[in-house]
């Protein structure tokens, strides 16, 4: 059982638009939602599900809006929340930004979408690409569109239309891995994980079936290939187009893809990752009037803070290059009069964040670079009271994955037998990447 009704409220709790799907809960019950929300917030007992008598409110907040589903039954809460988040995703793809103004400006379309997204309390068509085939934002085209419902709504393959044609058939595969890392001041890794996604951009004619082969450890063991150069994937999640029964049986990722961009799958690896960018920091204090940041200066040179930036050894080949590197070095909140010196890139002081941002456009593997920063301080002791936040790092390394995951093959099967080109790109980027200095 799912939702009885769905409401979109403004930040004060006033309904902007609503859709009553089942009629078993009075629409006036929504008046109890905002007082209940405020009360629970004041009591410190705020929860994603609030109840008033026999009516339950399942809600999420997005921008300056509340999306609320009501029910009086023992509903499947996970299904309701999935629907609410999917509704936000659809609205964002239609209006780019979902806020009170976009709801008011597109009232008719929002109501049409709510009518198609759910039927009698159960999710129906939630793919925005399919919805856009017959619900258009341009009112002058509504007459030509008429009320024709695309076959995809009633087909088994509801995420792809028939009759798609391209002069050049191609598939672009992006394997993107984000590294979450927390390293102690002594260099020991406290937390590390890899969160990966495989995204596809599909330009294929007809109704092709695709089969994706990865160096999946479970598959390798099933086929007797051993564990060499294989990856053990955890928390794997697939797009609805993937045949889950086949994956469960023989680990084959088989699917008829949607047209255009979509995320095929995501995964996680709880594996020990050495820092891809390692930062050494040494702070010396001269007086109560200044702090300096420096690294590997000549012998006898007395500067206050040292940052030696270098790649961790053995993590990837020297020909790999990190792009758009940003290193955020925290400084005391009362620092002033900044001066910088870098061996590469540029540094700037961002007082509203209390950090120095060192930007390096291109950082080759195996290289070591140096940055020095000098600050005046009214009170050096204040830094000790505040403590030192960790150094944050952002980067992106193309043609490289930390886990070693590989696309072994992409087979494209279509009854017309056309030739298609698959293209694969690997990217590693920083997630929550922090290095403690104390």
C-alpha atoms as one frame of an Amber mdcrd trajectory, in Angstrom:
protein
   0.000   0.000   0.000   1.288   3.460  -0.880   0.161   7.075  -0.411  -3.408
   8.324  -0.164  -2.543  11.894  -1.219   0.510  14.000  -2.034   0.917  17.673
  -1.082   3.486  20.284  -2.021   3.662  22.936   0.712   5.525  26.230   0.946
   7.985  26.894   3.746   5.138  28.063   6.041   3.140  24.900   5.452   0.563
  26.382   3.081  -0.479  23.927   0.332   0.588  25.038  -3.151  -0.796  22.024
  -4.980  -2.071  18.586  -4.036  -3.387  15.386  -5.575  -5.880  13.111  -3.868
  -5.274   9.580  -5.164  -7.486   7.369  -2.990  -9.884   9.602  -1.035  -9.610
   7.624   2.218  -7.918  10.499   4.111  -9.572  13.926   4.342  -7.513  16.576
   2.537  -8.045  18.948   5.477  -5.827  16.715   7.641  -2.774  18.421   6.105
  -3.517  21.373   8.422  -2.077  19.344  11.294   1.281  18.759   9.574   3.069
  22.082  10.138   2.050  22.542  13.829   3.157  18.952  14.456   6.451  19.560
  12.642   7.176  22.737  14.634   6.290  21.028  17.916   8.545  18.040  17.272
  11.370  20.353  16.172  11.125  22.339  19.418  11.143  19.097  21.426  14.187
  17.842  19.499  12.220  14.799  18.383  11.918  15.573  14.679  11.371  12.496
  12.512  10.709  11.837   8.799   7.346  10.298   9.734   4.830  12.235  11.850
   1.443  11.004  13.019  -1.766  12.736  14.089  -4.388  10.259  15.206  -4.722
   7.639  12.469  -3.155   9.836   9.797   0.565   9.503   9.033   2.603  12.202
   7.293   5.697  11.047   5.363   7.646  14.139   4.353  10.865  15.480   2.882
  12.099  19.044   2.467  13.605  20.338  -0.777  14.724  23.955  -1.138  11.825
  26.036   0.254   9.223  23.295  -0.231   7.817  20.382   1.747   6.639  17.287
  -0.122   4.207  15.375   2.078   2.430  12.075   1.498  -0.491  11.121   3.736
  -1.797   7.672   4.545  -3.978   6.001   7.166  -2.805   2.489   6.322   0.318
   0.517   7.122   2.041   1.827   3.988   5.370   0.725   2.582   7.394   3.701
   3.856  10.453   3.008   1.706   8.255   2.953  -1.402   6.630   6.267  -0.438
   9.971   7.986   0.178  11.394   6.592  -3.060   8.372   8.050  -4.846   8.798
  11.481  -3.219  12.486  11.664  -4.162  11.685  10.459  -7.688   9.029  13.190
  -7.921  11.650  15.790  -7.030  13.983  14.345  -9.665  11.273  14.536 -12.353
  10.324  18.120 -11.435  13.996  19.180 -11.470  14.449  17.712 -14.956  11.375
  19.620 -16.142  12.010  22.960 -14.404  15.798  22.791 -13.705  15.197  24.151
 -10.194  12.402  23.028  -7.912  11.204  25.817  -5.640   7.989  27.659  -4.823
   8.248  29.943  -7.847   8.685  27.067 -10.325   5.601  25.337  -8.876   3.494
  28.486  -9.220   4.763  29.169 -12.757   4.049  25.608 -13.945   0.887  24.771
 -12.050  -0.862  22.933 -14.910   2.176  20.815 -15.803   2.829  19.934 -12.150
  -0.727  18.704 -11.785  -0.468  16.659 -14.987   2.785  15.127 -13.756   1.279
  14.235 -10.378  -1.569  12.573 -12.264   0.836  10.427 -14.311   3.396   9.690
 -11.595   0.925   7.821  -9.404  -2.363   5.982  -9.915  -4.684   5.130  -7.002
  -1.810   5.433  -4.563   0.701   3.337  -6.488   3.688   4.683  -8.499   3.063
   4.492 -12.242   5.262   6.276 -14.822   8.266   7.874 -13.119  10.745   8.118
 -15.989  11.021  11.782 -17.024  12.158  10.927 -20.562   8.960   8.967 -21.148
   6.812  11.621 -19.470   8.318  14.309 -21.698   7.016  12.468 -24.752   3.428
  13.403 -23.928   3.602  16.084 -21.208   5.281  19.101 -22.723   6.108  22.468
 -21.188   5.132  24.372 -24.335   1.370  24.920 -24.186   1.089  25.796 -27.874
   2.203  22.255 -28.736  -0.340  20.526 -26.544  -2.897  20.366 -29.367  -0.519
  18.571 -31.744   0.501  16.236 -28.945  -3.197  15.428 -28.297  -3.773  12.672
 -25.764  -1.674  10.022 -27.418  -0.039   7.847 -24.790   3.337   6.480 -25.917
   3.593   2.683 -26.174   6.332   2.740 -23.548   3.725   3.315 -20.825   2.133
  -0.074 -21.492   5.201  -1.924 -22.785   7.313  -4.243 -20.666  10.237  -1.931
 -21.531   8.688   1.246 -20.151  11.961   3.204 -20.126  12.632   3.111 -23.877
  10.559   4.112 -26.899  10.408   2.064 -30.086  11.517   3.367 -33.466  14.661
   5.198 -32.277  17.145   5.698 -35.125  20.701   7.054 -35.288  23.027   7.420
 -38.255  25.988   6.502 -36.038  25.418   3.966 -33.253  27.592   4.578 -30.195
  27.704   3.891 -26.461  29.818   6.008 -24.095  30.683   4.406 -20.751  31.990
   6.470 -17.820  33.401   4.606 -14.806  33.658   7.214 -12.050  35.125   6.460
  -8.611  35.082   8.852  -5.655  37.624   8.320  -2.877  36.494   9.026   0.695
  39.538   9.215   2.953  40.434  10.352   6.478  44.120  10.235   7.406  45.654
  10.892  10.822  48.533  13.316  11.353  50.966  10.388  11.654  49.906   9.060
   8.237  47.668   6.197   9.374  44.417   5.790   7.452  41.425   6.044   9.803
  38.704   5.670   7.176  38.743   4.833   3.504  36.185   3.708   0.940  35.545
   3.900  -2.791  32.115   4.840  -4.114  31.742   4.070  -7.808  29.163   4.697
 -10.513  28.940   3.495 -14.106  27.126   5.992 -16.321  26.101   5.430 -19.916
  25.283   7.743 -22.788  23.446   5.639 -25.367  22.917   6.535 -29.019  21.638
   3.237 -30.415  18.902   2.467 -32.944  16.064   0.035 -32.341  15.700  -2.048
 -29.171  19.232  -3.373 -28.541  20.214  -5.706 -25.735  23.509  -4.802 -24.059
  25.741  -7.056 -21.999  28.412  -5.492 -19.843  31.366  -7.517 -18.564  33.415
  -6.375 -15.555  36.337  -7.945 -13.714  33.914  -8.971 -10.965  35.534 -11.244
  -8.377  32.409 -13.357  -7.844  32.141 -13.923 -11.606  35.824 -14.823 -11.843
  35.440 -17.377  -9.052  32.330 -18.868 -10.688  34.210 -19.320 -13.953  37.412
 -20.569 -12.310  39.575 -17.590 -13.234  40.852 -16.930  -9.725  41.091 -13.576
  -7.970  43.877 -11.987  -9.985  43.014  -8.504 -11.234  39.422  -8.845 -10.019
  37.371  -6.499  -7.825  34.894  -7.453  -5.105  31.912  -5.126  -5.510  29.691
  -4.304  -2.511  26.275  -2.605  -2.210  25.634  -2.936  -5.949  22.552  -1.032
  -7.153  21.207  -1.188 -10.706  18.962   0.855 -12.956  15.544  -0.746 -13.432
  16.523  -1.837 -16.958  18.988  -4.482 -15.681  17.717  -8.081 -15.524  18.325
  -8.791 -11.843  17.458 -12.499 -12.060  20.197 -13.045 -14.617  22.724 -11.127
 -12.541  21.837 -13.236  -9.494  22.240 -16.454 -11.505  25.495 -15.875 -13.390
  26.551 -12.245 -12.651  25.731 -11.174 -16.222  24.749  -7.504 -16.503  22.176
  -7.676 -19.296  19.765  -4.859 -20.172  17.844  -2.915 -22.807  19.064   0.637
 -22.133  17.113   3.901 -21.977  17.955   6.382 -24.720  20.531   9.043 -23.820
  22.118   9.568 -20.385  21.456   7.348 -17.373  23.240   5.737 -14.425  23.488
   1.998 -15.011  24.828   0.988 -11.604  26.581   2.089  -8.441  28.815   0.193
  -6.052  30.997   0.595  -2.991  34.298  -0.913  -1.874  35.428  -0.838   1.743
  39.090  -1.155   0.948  42.269   0.323   2.380  43.278   3.205   0.109  46.615
   4.939   0.469  46.480   8.728   0.102  46.691   9.674  -3.566  47.809  13.140
  -2.521  49.867  13.197   0.652  50.427  16.420   2.564  53.020  17.065   5.230
  52.558  20.033   7.505  54.975  21.420  10.097  54.084  24.498  12.136  56.592
  26.528  14.104  55.772  29.556  16.222  58.136  32.505  16.528  56.195  35.079
  18.477  52.665  36.240  19.176  52.509  38.221  15.969  52.854  35.943  12.934
  52.440  32.460  11.481  54.047  31.167   8.296  53.327  28.102   6.173  56.229
  26.562   4.311  57.737  23.301   3.187  61.189  21.808   2.618  63.043  25.108
   2.692  66.839  25.371   2.687  68.615  24.221   5.834  68.451  26.871   8.528
  65.551  28.772   6.948  63.128  29.622   9.756  59.511  29.790   8.610  56.547
  28.810  10.681  54.364  26.329   8.762  55.479  23.689   6.289  53.317  21.949
   3.684  55.094  19.405   1.473  52.597  18.152  -1.152  53.420  14.935  -2.961
  51.814  11.884  -4.455  51.739   8.677  -2.417  54.188   6.145  -3.797  52.953
   3.179  -5.771  49.317   4.300  -6.060  49.359   4.991  -9.782  51.820   5.422
 -12.602  53.829   8.580 -13.018  52.193   9.328 -16.357  48.839   9.841 -14.594
  47.884  13.468 -13.992  45.424  14.968 -11.509  43.444  17.918 -12.842  41.844
  20.802 -10.993  43.601  20.116  -7.694  42.434  22.339  -4.810  44.072  22.037
  -1.407  42.264  23.841   1.426  44.666  24.560   4.293  42.914  25.803   7.462
  44.339  28.909   9.185  43.393  30.587  12.490  40.236  32.694  12.342  42.106
  35.879  13.383  44.880  35.583  10.753  45.646  38.649   8.628  48.191  40.115
   6.167  48.618  36.957   4.055  51.637  36.446   1.792  52.148  33.355  -0.417
  54.876  31.649  -2.373  54.243  28.525  -4.476  56.475  26.394  -6.677  53.464
  25.725  -8.927  49.895  26.975  -9.146  48.438  29.828  -7.130  47.301  30.393
  -3.553  44.652  32.710  -2.153  43.284  33.457   1.290  39.537  32.913   1.776
  38.760  34.681   5.091  35.072  33.691   5.214  36.144  30.020   5.299  39.385
  30.556   7.286  41.415  28.645   4.701  44.167  29.107   2.155  43.178  27.563
  -1.200  46.131  26.289  -3.190  45.042  25.608  -6.780  47.101  23.432  -9.114
  45.747  23.013 -12.622  47.805  19.926 -13.470  49.547  17.666 -10.916  51.557
  14.771 -12.480  52.102  11.604 -10.494  55.343  11.368  -8.547  55.849  15.129
  -8.383  56.363  17.177  -5.223  55.376  20.817  -4.954  55.814  23.461  -2.306
  53.662  26.265  -0.894  54.562  28.797   1.807  52.146  31.226   3.401  52.873
  33.913   5.986  50.208  35.397   8.263  50.141  37.916  11.057  48.269  36.826
  14.179  47.004  38.968  17.051  47.178  35.890  19.278  48.930  32.619  18.452
  47.299  30.964  21.486  43.858  31.272  19.839  44.798  28.598  17.311  45.492
  26.159  20.141  42.074  26.871  21.668  40.281  26.441  18.339  42.214  23.356
  17.276  43.260  22.687  13.699  40.661  21.386  11.228  41.839  18.825   8.666
  43.228  19.778   5.269  40.713  19.128   2.486  41.727  18.084  -1.031  39.785
  18.077  -4.321  41.072  16.493  -7.525  40.166  14.473 -10.595  42.401  11.881
 -12.257  41.296  10.737 -15.729  42.129   7.313 -17.212  42.605   5.827 -13.733
  40.577   3.896 -11.133  41.670   3.254  -7.556  39.870  -0.090  -7.264  41.210
  -1.474 -10.532  37.745  -2.105 -11.956  37.746  -2.709 -15.709  35.136  -2.931
 -18.428  36.129  -6.213 -20.083  33.563  -6.045 -22.842  30.326  -4.439 -24.005
  28.282  -6.639 -26.335  25.497  -4.999 -28.338  22.834  -7.307 -29.791  20.142
  -5.910 -32.123  17.986  -7.798 -34.638  19.077  -5.573 -37.529  22.694  -6.536
 -36.823  24.208  -3.055 -37.115  27.734  -2.257 -35.945  28.134  -0.056 -32.854
  31.136   1.521 -31.144  31.500   1.373 -27.335  33.775   4.019 -25.734  35.066
   3.670 -22.158  36.450   6.408 -19.914  37.776   5.990 -16.362  37.843   8.821
 -13.798  38.948   8.945 -10.165  37.933  11.964  -8.120  38.010  13.099  -4.532
  34.992  12.528  -2.336  35.255  13.430   1.337  39.080  13.569   1.328  40.633
  14.927   4.555  44.123  14.875   6.071  44.502  15.758   9.729  47.454  17.886
  10.805  47.177  17.398  14.550
